[in-house]
Amino acid sequence: MFPYLRPRRLRRNEVIRRMVRETSLSPDDFIYPLFATFGKKVRKEIKSMPGCFQESPDMVVRHAKDVYSLGIPAILLFGIPEHKDEIGSGAYDPAGVVQKAIVAIKNKVPDLYVITDVCMCEYTSHGHCGIIENGEVKNDPTLELLAKEAVSHAKAGADMVAPSDMMDGRVGAIREALDSEGFTETPIMSYAAKYASSFYGPFREAAESTPQFGDRRSYQMDPSNRREALKEVSLDVEEGADIVMVKPAMTYLDIISDVRESFDLPVAAYNVSGEYSVIKAAAKLGWIDEKRAMMEVLTSIKRAGADLILTYFAKEAVKVLNK
């Protein structure tokens, strides 16, 4: 006999499809990245990331207001300093570009939740995420500088810090430094499973952080490794991470799922620059429907288990959701 069960009954129109939908996106799921640079009235579009900009603190404030008006609750702030040096001193300068941007944003958009990227690569002349000695990225000397950077962000008014460097022990070092300075309530969102991915290319243009020699595979994770991700996340949880992140998202949905199943903390996933740019490029060529592809990708990340999604699509996605 023809089967009595017909799954198509619950797909007949948009109303019933929406009613039985298992995974739903909300504006509260999104964190929007912004790039603060030096100067005034600067708004320079990033060629490989259409719709994204390097902006001076005054222009970042305008952009932050726009983000908040759409109902997006949080931003992730990166910095591009005017001058770089071997030790990335601009990262922890109280008058640095990120610190100025934090103050300006919290003054004008106080309810917008400001998360700051804590890393050295945007600030070092060599483009690596730590201190270089004899051509090698040294782990332990870097921890002190990362802790100083995190504290400087908290002093400027950051709501949360997000270390992305992948140095061993950095969550613990940052937690200890924040606590000793009285910032016991400042949470840490750790880039816990960050892979050495080819999808970071456009970001390196955005943050002007391309390594001047070698690559980052000695500290970022090997894309072939799955079990190692749980080890990395576990270490960060033990050291005091409040939220753990998987980066990138699209090509690491299995890792997001594993982390979600193994840990009770909120899980974030970074829909990175290359994942954003390939959709933009394909849409420009007329090969895909940009809106549908965007929403499909973001839904897949949420379906895999992410509670929070960092994405350059956040503004566009919220506009679709609001309709």
Short mmCIF file of C-alpha atoms in Angstrom, two decimals:
data_model
loop_
_atom_site.label_atom_id
_atom_site.label_comp_id
_atom_site.label_asym_id
_atom_site.label_seq_id
_atom_site.Cartn_x
_atom_site.Cartn_y
_atom_site.Cartn_z
CA MET A 1 0.00 0.00 0.00
CA PHE A 2 1.05 3.57 -0.58
CA PRO A 3 2.52 4.86 2.71
CA TYR A 4 0.21 6.60 5.15
CA LEU A 5 3.10 8.77 6.30
CA ARG A 6 3.68 11.60 3.85
CA PRO A 7 6.36 14.07 5.05
CA ARG A 8 5.35 16.46 2.26
CA ARG A 9 2.13 17.26 4.17
CA LEU A 10 4.18 19.48 6.48
CA ARG A 11 5.95 21.23 3.60
CA ARG A 12 2.93 22.40 1.61
CA ASN A 13 3.27 26.14 2.30
CA GLU A 14 5.38 28.65 4.18
CA VAL A 15 3.01 28.83 7.15
CA ILE A 16 3.26 25.17 8.08
CA ARG A 17 6.97 25.07 7.23
CA ARG A 18 7.53 27.93 9.66
CA MET A 19 5.38 26.28 12.35
CA VAL A 20 7.35 23.03 12.38
CA ARG A 21 10.80 24.53 11.77
CA GLU A 22 13.38 22.94 14.06
CA THR A 23 16.05 25.65 13.91
CA SER A 24 15.33 29.36 14.00
CA LEU A 25 17.61 32.39 13.83
CA SER A 26 17.17 35.51 15.94
CA PRO A 27 18.96 38.89 15.98
CA ASP A 28 20.14 37.95 19.46
CA ASP A 29 22.24 35.17 17.90
CA PHE A 30 24.54 37.60 16.10
CA ILE A 31 27.75 39.46 16.89
CA TYR A 32 28.94 41.92 14.23
CA PRO A 33 32.69 42.53 13.72
CA LEU A 34 33.98 46.10 13.28
CA PHE A 35 37.47 47.35 12.36
CA ALA A 36 38.72 50.47 14.13
CA THR A 37 41.61 52.37 12.57
CA PHE A 38 43.43 55.62 13.31
CA GLY A 39 42.46 59.11 12.15
CA LYS A 40 39.17 60.98 11.84
CA LYS A 41 36.32 60.65 9.36
CA VAL A 42 38.00 57.56 7.88
CA ARG A 43 35.74 54.99 6.24
CA LYS A 44 37.67 52.78 3.85
CA GLU A 45 35.90 49.83 2.26
CA ILE A 46 37.75 46.52 2.41
CA LYS A 47 38.00 45.41 -1.22
CA SER A 48 37.83 41.69 -0.53
CA MET A 49 34.93 42.11 1.91
CA PRO A 50 32.20 44.18 0.24
CA GLY A 51 30.15 46.14 2.75
CA CYS A 52 32.85 46.03 5.45
CA PHE A 53 35.11 48.94 6.36
CA GLN A 54 38.14 50.16 8.24
CA GLU A 55 36.79 53.09 10.27
CA SER A 56 38.20 55.69 12.58
CA PRO A 57 36.66 55.76 16.09
CA ASP A 58 34.21 58.54 15.21
CA MET A 59 32.93 56.55 12.23
CA VAL A 60 32.90 53.31 14.22
CA VAL A 61 30.46 55.01 16.58
CA ARG A 62 28.13 55.81 13.69
CA HIS A 63 28.35 52.24 12.48
CA ALA A 64 27.75 50.94 16.01
CA LYS A 65 24.57 53.02 16.25
CA ASP A 66 23.35 51.47 12.99
CA VAL A 67 24.12 47.97 14.25
CA TYR A 68 22.29 48.58 17.52
CA SER A 69 19.27 50.11 15.77
CA LEU A 70 18.81 46.85 13.86
CA GLY A 71 18.53 44.89 17.10
CA ILE A 72 21.98 43.29 16.97
CA PRO A 73 23.08 43.14 20.61
CA ALA A 74 26.87 42.98 20.30
CA ILE A 75 29.94 43.85 18.25
CA LEU A 76 33.43 42.39 18.11
CA LEU A 77 36.04 45.13 17.82
CA PHE A 78 39.39 44.80 16.00
CA GLY A 79 42.09 47.47 15.78
CA ILE A 80 44.51 48.69 13.12
CA PRO A 81 47.08 51.03 14.70
CA GLU A 82 48.95 53.81 12.93
CA HIS A 83 52.33 52.39 13.95
CA LYS A 84 53.39 48.78 14.47
CA ASP A 85 56.43 47.41 16.27
CA GLU A 86 58.04 44.11 17.25
CA ILE A 87 56.13 43.86 20.54
CA GLY A 88 52.76 45.17 19.38
CA SER A 89 52.74 48.02 21.91
CA GLY A 90 49.66 49.57 20.30
CA ALA A 91 47.62 46.63 21.53
CA TYR A 92 47.88 47.64 25.19
CA ASP A 93 48.35 51.41 24.79
CA PRO A 94 45.66 53.14 26.92
CA ALA A 95 45.34 55.66 24.08
CA GLY A 96 45.28 52.97 21.39
CA VAL A 97 42.76 52.86 18.58
CA VAL A 98 40.61 50.10 20.10
CA GLN A 99 40.66 51.74 23.51
CA LYS A 100 39.50 55.04 21.97
CA ALA A 101 36.80 53.26 20.02
CA ILE A 102 35.50 51.50 23.13
CA VAL A 103 35.21 54.78 25.03
CA ALA A 104 33.45 56.47 22.11
CA ILE A 105 30.99 53.62 21.59
CA LYS A 106 30.10 53.23 25.26
CA ASN A 107 29.56 56.99 25.46
CA LYS A 108 27.14 57.12 22.53
CA VAL A 109 25.64 53.60 22.45
CA PRO A 110 25.94 52.46 26.08
CA ASP A 111 23.65 49.46 25.74
CA LEU A 112 25.55 47.92 22.83
CA TYR A 113 27.62 45.02 24.15
CA VAL A 114 31.27 45.57 23.20
CA ILE A 115 33.54 42.55 22.83
CA THR A 116 37.19 43.11 21.95
CA ASP A 117 39.57 40.84 20.08
CA VAL A 118 42.69 40.23 22.15
CA CYS A 119 45.64 39.36 19.92
CA MET A 120 48.95 40.80 18.77
CA CYS A 121 48.89 40.19 15.01
CA GLU A 122 47.20 43.49 14.08
CA TYR A 123 49.80 45.41 16.11
CA THR A 124 53.11 43.68 15.41
CA SER A 125 55.39 44.66 12.55
CA HIS A 126 55.96 40.98 11.73
CA GLY A 127 52.24 40.10 11.70
CA HIS A 128 52.44 37.16 14.09
CA CYS A 129 50.26 36.68 17.17
CA GLY A 130 53.11 36.72 19.67
CA ILE A 131 56.64 37.75 20.55
CA ILE A 132 59.33 36.60 18.11
CA GLU A 133 62.65 35.26 19.34
CA ASN A 134 65.13 33.70 16.91
CA GLY A 135 62.45 33.42 14.27
CA GLU A 136 60.03 31.56 16.55
CA VAL A 137 56.76 32.70 18.12
CA LYS A 138 57.39 32.39 21.85
CA ASN A 139 54.44 31.33 23.95
CA ASP A 140 55.11 32.39 27.53
CA PRO A 141 56.51 35.91 26.94
CA THR A 142 53.41 36.61 24.84
CA LEU A 143 51.02 35.81 27.70
CA GLU A 144 52.07 38.87 29.69
CA LEU A 145 51.33 41.18 26.75
CA LEU A 146 47.98 39.55 26.01
CA ALA A 147 47.01 40.01 29.65
CA LYS A 148 48.02 43.68 29.49
CA GLU A 149 45.95 44.13 26.34
CA ALA A 150 42.87 42.54 27.91
CA VAL A 151 43.15 44.70 31.03
CA SER A 152 43.53 47.85 28.93
CA HIS A 153 40.34 46.96 27.06
CA ALA A 154 38.47 46.36 30.31
CA LYS A 155 39.68 49.68 31.71
CA ALA A 156 38.40 51.42 28.57
CA GLY A 157 34.95 49.90 29.15
CA ALA A 158 34.85 46.66 27.14
CA ASP A 159 32.08 44.33 28.25
CA MET A 160 33.92 41.15 27.24
CA VAL A 161 37.37 40.18 25.94
CA ALA A 162 38.02 37.52 23.32
CA PRO A 163 41.58 36.14 23.04
CA SER A 164 42.22 34.82 19.52
CA ASP A 165 45.97 34.18 19.54
CA MET A 166 45.95 30.44 20.39
CA MET A 167 48.89 30.70 22.80
CA ASP A 168 48.82 27.95 25.43
CA GLY A 169 47.63 29.22 28.80
CA ARG A 170 46.41 32.60 27.63
CA VAL A 171 42.89 32.29 29.08
CA GLY A 172 44.29 31.61 32.53
CA ALA A 173 46.78 34.47 32.26
CA ILE A 174 44.06 36.89 31.15
CA ARG A 175 41.64 35.71 33.84
CA GLU A 176 44.26 36.19 36.54
CA ALA A 177 45.17 39.65 35.25
CA LEU A 178 41.55 40.80 34.99
CA ASP A 179 40.76 39.55 38.48
CA SER A 180 43.83 41.19 39.99
CA GLU A 181 42.77 44.54 38.48
CA GLY A 182 39.23 44.24 39.84
CA PHE A 183 37.53 43.10 36.63
CA THR A 184 36.19 39.88 38.09
CA GLU A 185 32.87 40.35 36.26
CA THR A 186 34.44 40.74 32.80
CA PRO A 187 33.80 37.52 30.85
CA ILE A 188 36.19 35.82 28.44
CA MET A 189 35.05 34.43 25.11
CA SER A 190 37.90 32.21 24.03
CA TYR A 191 38.75 31.37 20.43
CA ALA A 192 39.15 27.87 21.81
CA ALA A 193 39.30 25.81 18.60
CA LYS A 194 40.83 28.09 16.00
CA TYR A 195 42.10 26.35 12.89
CA ALA A 196 44.87 27.39 10.49
CA SER A 197 42.38 28.05 7.71
CA SER A 198 42.67 29.32 4.15
CA PHE A 199 39.41 31.20 4.73
CA TYR A 200 41.14 34.00 6.69
CA GLY A 201 42.57 35.66 3.57
CA PRO A 202 40.21 38.67 3.34
CA PHE A 203 40.53 39.33 7.08
CA ARG A 204 44.28 39.78 6.69
CA GLU A 205 43.57 42.62 4.29
CA ALA A 206 40.98 44.05 6.70
CA ALA A 207 43.26 43.91 9.75
CA GLU A 208 46.52 44.42 7.81
CA SER A 209 47.90 41.40 9.67
CA THR A 210 49.50 39.14 7.05
CA PRO A 211 52.59 37.44 8.58
CA GLN A 212 55.83 38.83 7.17
CA PHE A 213 57.41 35.38 7.27
CA GLY A 214 56.21 31.81 7.67
CA ASP A 215 52.63 31.12 8.70
CA ARG A 216 50.56 30.50 11.84
CA ARG A 217 50.39 26.72 11.73
CA SER A 218 52.68 26.35 14.76
CA TYR A 219 49.97 27.80 17.00
CA GLN A 220 46.66 27.54 15.12
CA MET A 221 45.12 24.08 14.81
CA ASP A 222 45.66 21.58 11.99
CA PRO A 223 42.42 21.38 9.91
CA SER A 224 42.73 17.59 9.88
CA ASN A 225 42.30 17.25 13.65
CA ARG A 226 38.92 16.71 15.29
CA ARG A 227 39.65 15.21 18.72
CA GLU A 228 42.27 17.87 19.41
CA ALA A 229 39.54 20.52 19.35
CA LEU A 230 37.89 19.03 22.42
CA LYS A 231 41.25 19.04 24.19
CA GLU A 232 41.80 22.71 23.36
CA VAL A 233 38.29 23.65 24.49
CA SER A 234 38.66 21.65 27.70
CA LEU A 235 41.88 23.47 28.61
CA ASP A 236 40.26 26.87 28.06
CA VAL A 237 37.24 25.89 30.15
CA GLU A 238 39.55 24.80 32.97
CA GLU A 239 41.37 28.14 32.77
CA GLY A 240 38.16 30.13 33.14
CA ALA A 241 36.63 30.73 29.71
CA ASP A 242 32.97 31.79 29.91
CA ILE A 243 32.16 31.20 26.22
CA VAL A 244 34.10 28.97 23.82
CA MET A 245 34.37 29.60 20.11
CA VAL A 246 35.01 27.50 17.02
CA LYS A 247 36.64 29.25 14.06
CA PRO A 248 35.94 29.00 11.13
CA ALA A 249 32.32 27.86 11.12
CA MET A 250 31.19 26.55 7.71
CA THR A 251 33.93 23.98 7.21
CA TYR A 252 33.97 23.00 10.90
CA LEU A 253 30.31 22.25 11.61
CA ASP A 254 31.34 18.86 12.96
CA ILE A 255 33.57 20.58 15.51
CA ILE A 256 30.75 22.92 16.57
CA SER A 257 28.53 19.89 17.07
CA ASP A 258 31.19 18.04 19.07
CA VAL A 259 31.80 21.03 21.33
CA ARG A 260 28.08 21.56 21.87
CA GLU A 261 27.64 17.91 22.88
CA SER A 262 30.67 17.89 25.19
CA PHE A 263 30.43 21.19 27.11
CA ASP A 264 27.71 23.09 28.95
CA LEU A 265 29.12 26.55 28.23
CA PRO A 266 27.69 28.77 25.50
CA VAL A 267 29.27 27.97 22.14
CA ALA A 268 30.13 30.66 19.60
CA ALA A 269 31.12 30.12 15.97
CA TYR A 270 32.89 32.58 13.67
CA ASN A 271 31.54 32.75 10.11
CA VAL A 272 34.85 34.13 8.88
CA SER A 273 35.85 36.60 6.18
CA GLY A 274 36.54 34.05 3.43
CA GLU A 275 33.21 32.34 4.02
CA TYR A 276 31.53 35.74 3.70
CA SER A 277 33.49 36.83 0.65
CA VAL A 278 32.98 33.67 -1.42
CA ILE A 279 29.21 34.09 -1.13
CA LYS A 280 29.48 37.78 -2.03
CA ALA A 281 31.65 36.98 -5.05
CA ALA A 282 29.44 34.14 -6.30
CA ALA A 283 26.35 36.30 -5.91
CA LYS A 284 27.98 39.14 -7.84
CA LEU A 285 28.61 36.72 -10.69
CA GLY A 286 24.98 35.60 -10.58
CA TRP A 287 25.84 32.04 -9.62
CA ILE A 288 23.82 31.93 -6.38
CA ASP A 289 20.99 33.74 -4.63
CA GLU A 290 22.89 35.73 -2.00
CA LYS A 291 20.10 36.07 0.57
CA ARG A 292 19.12 32.42 0.42
CA ALA A 293 22.74 31.27 0.59
CA MET A 294 23.43 33.61 3.50
CA MET A 295 20.46 32.38 5.53
CA GLU A 296 21.18 28.75 4.69
CA VAL A 297 24.76 29.06 5.92
CA LEU A 298 23.78 30.85 9.13
CA THR A 299 21.02 28.33 9.82
CA SER A 300 23.48 25.46 9.34
CA ILE A 301 25.81 27.00 11.94
CA LYS A 302 22.95 27.38 14.42
CA ARG A 303 21.69 23.87 13.63
CA ALA A 304 25.16 22.44 14.33
CA GLY A 305 24.91 23.79 17.88
CA ALA A 306 26.21 27.37 17.96
CA ASP A 307 24.49 29.66 20.46
CA LEU A 308 26.20 32.75 19.04
CA ILE A 309 27.35 33.50 15.51
CA LEU A 310 29.99 36.08 14.72
CA THR A 311 29.34 37.11 11.13
CA TYR A 312 29.81 39.94 8.67
CA PHE A 313 26.33 39.02 7.40
CA ALA A 314 24.69 40.05 10.69
CA LYS A 315 23.14 43.30 9.45
CA GLU A 316 21.82 41.78 6.24
CA ALA A 317 20.55 38.68 8.03
CA VAL A 318 18.65 40.72 10.62
CA LYS A 319 16.98 42.74 7.88
CA VAL A 320 15.76 39.48 6.33
CA LEU A 321 14.54 38.22 9.70
CA ASN A 322 12.75 41.49 10.46
CA LYS A 323 10.76 41.20 7.25
#
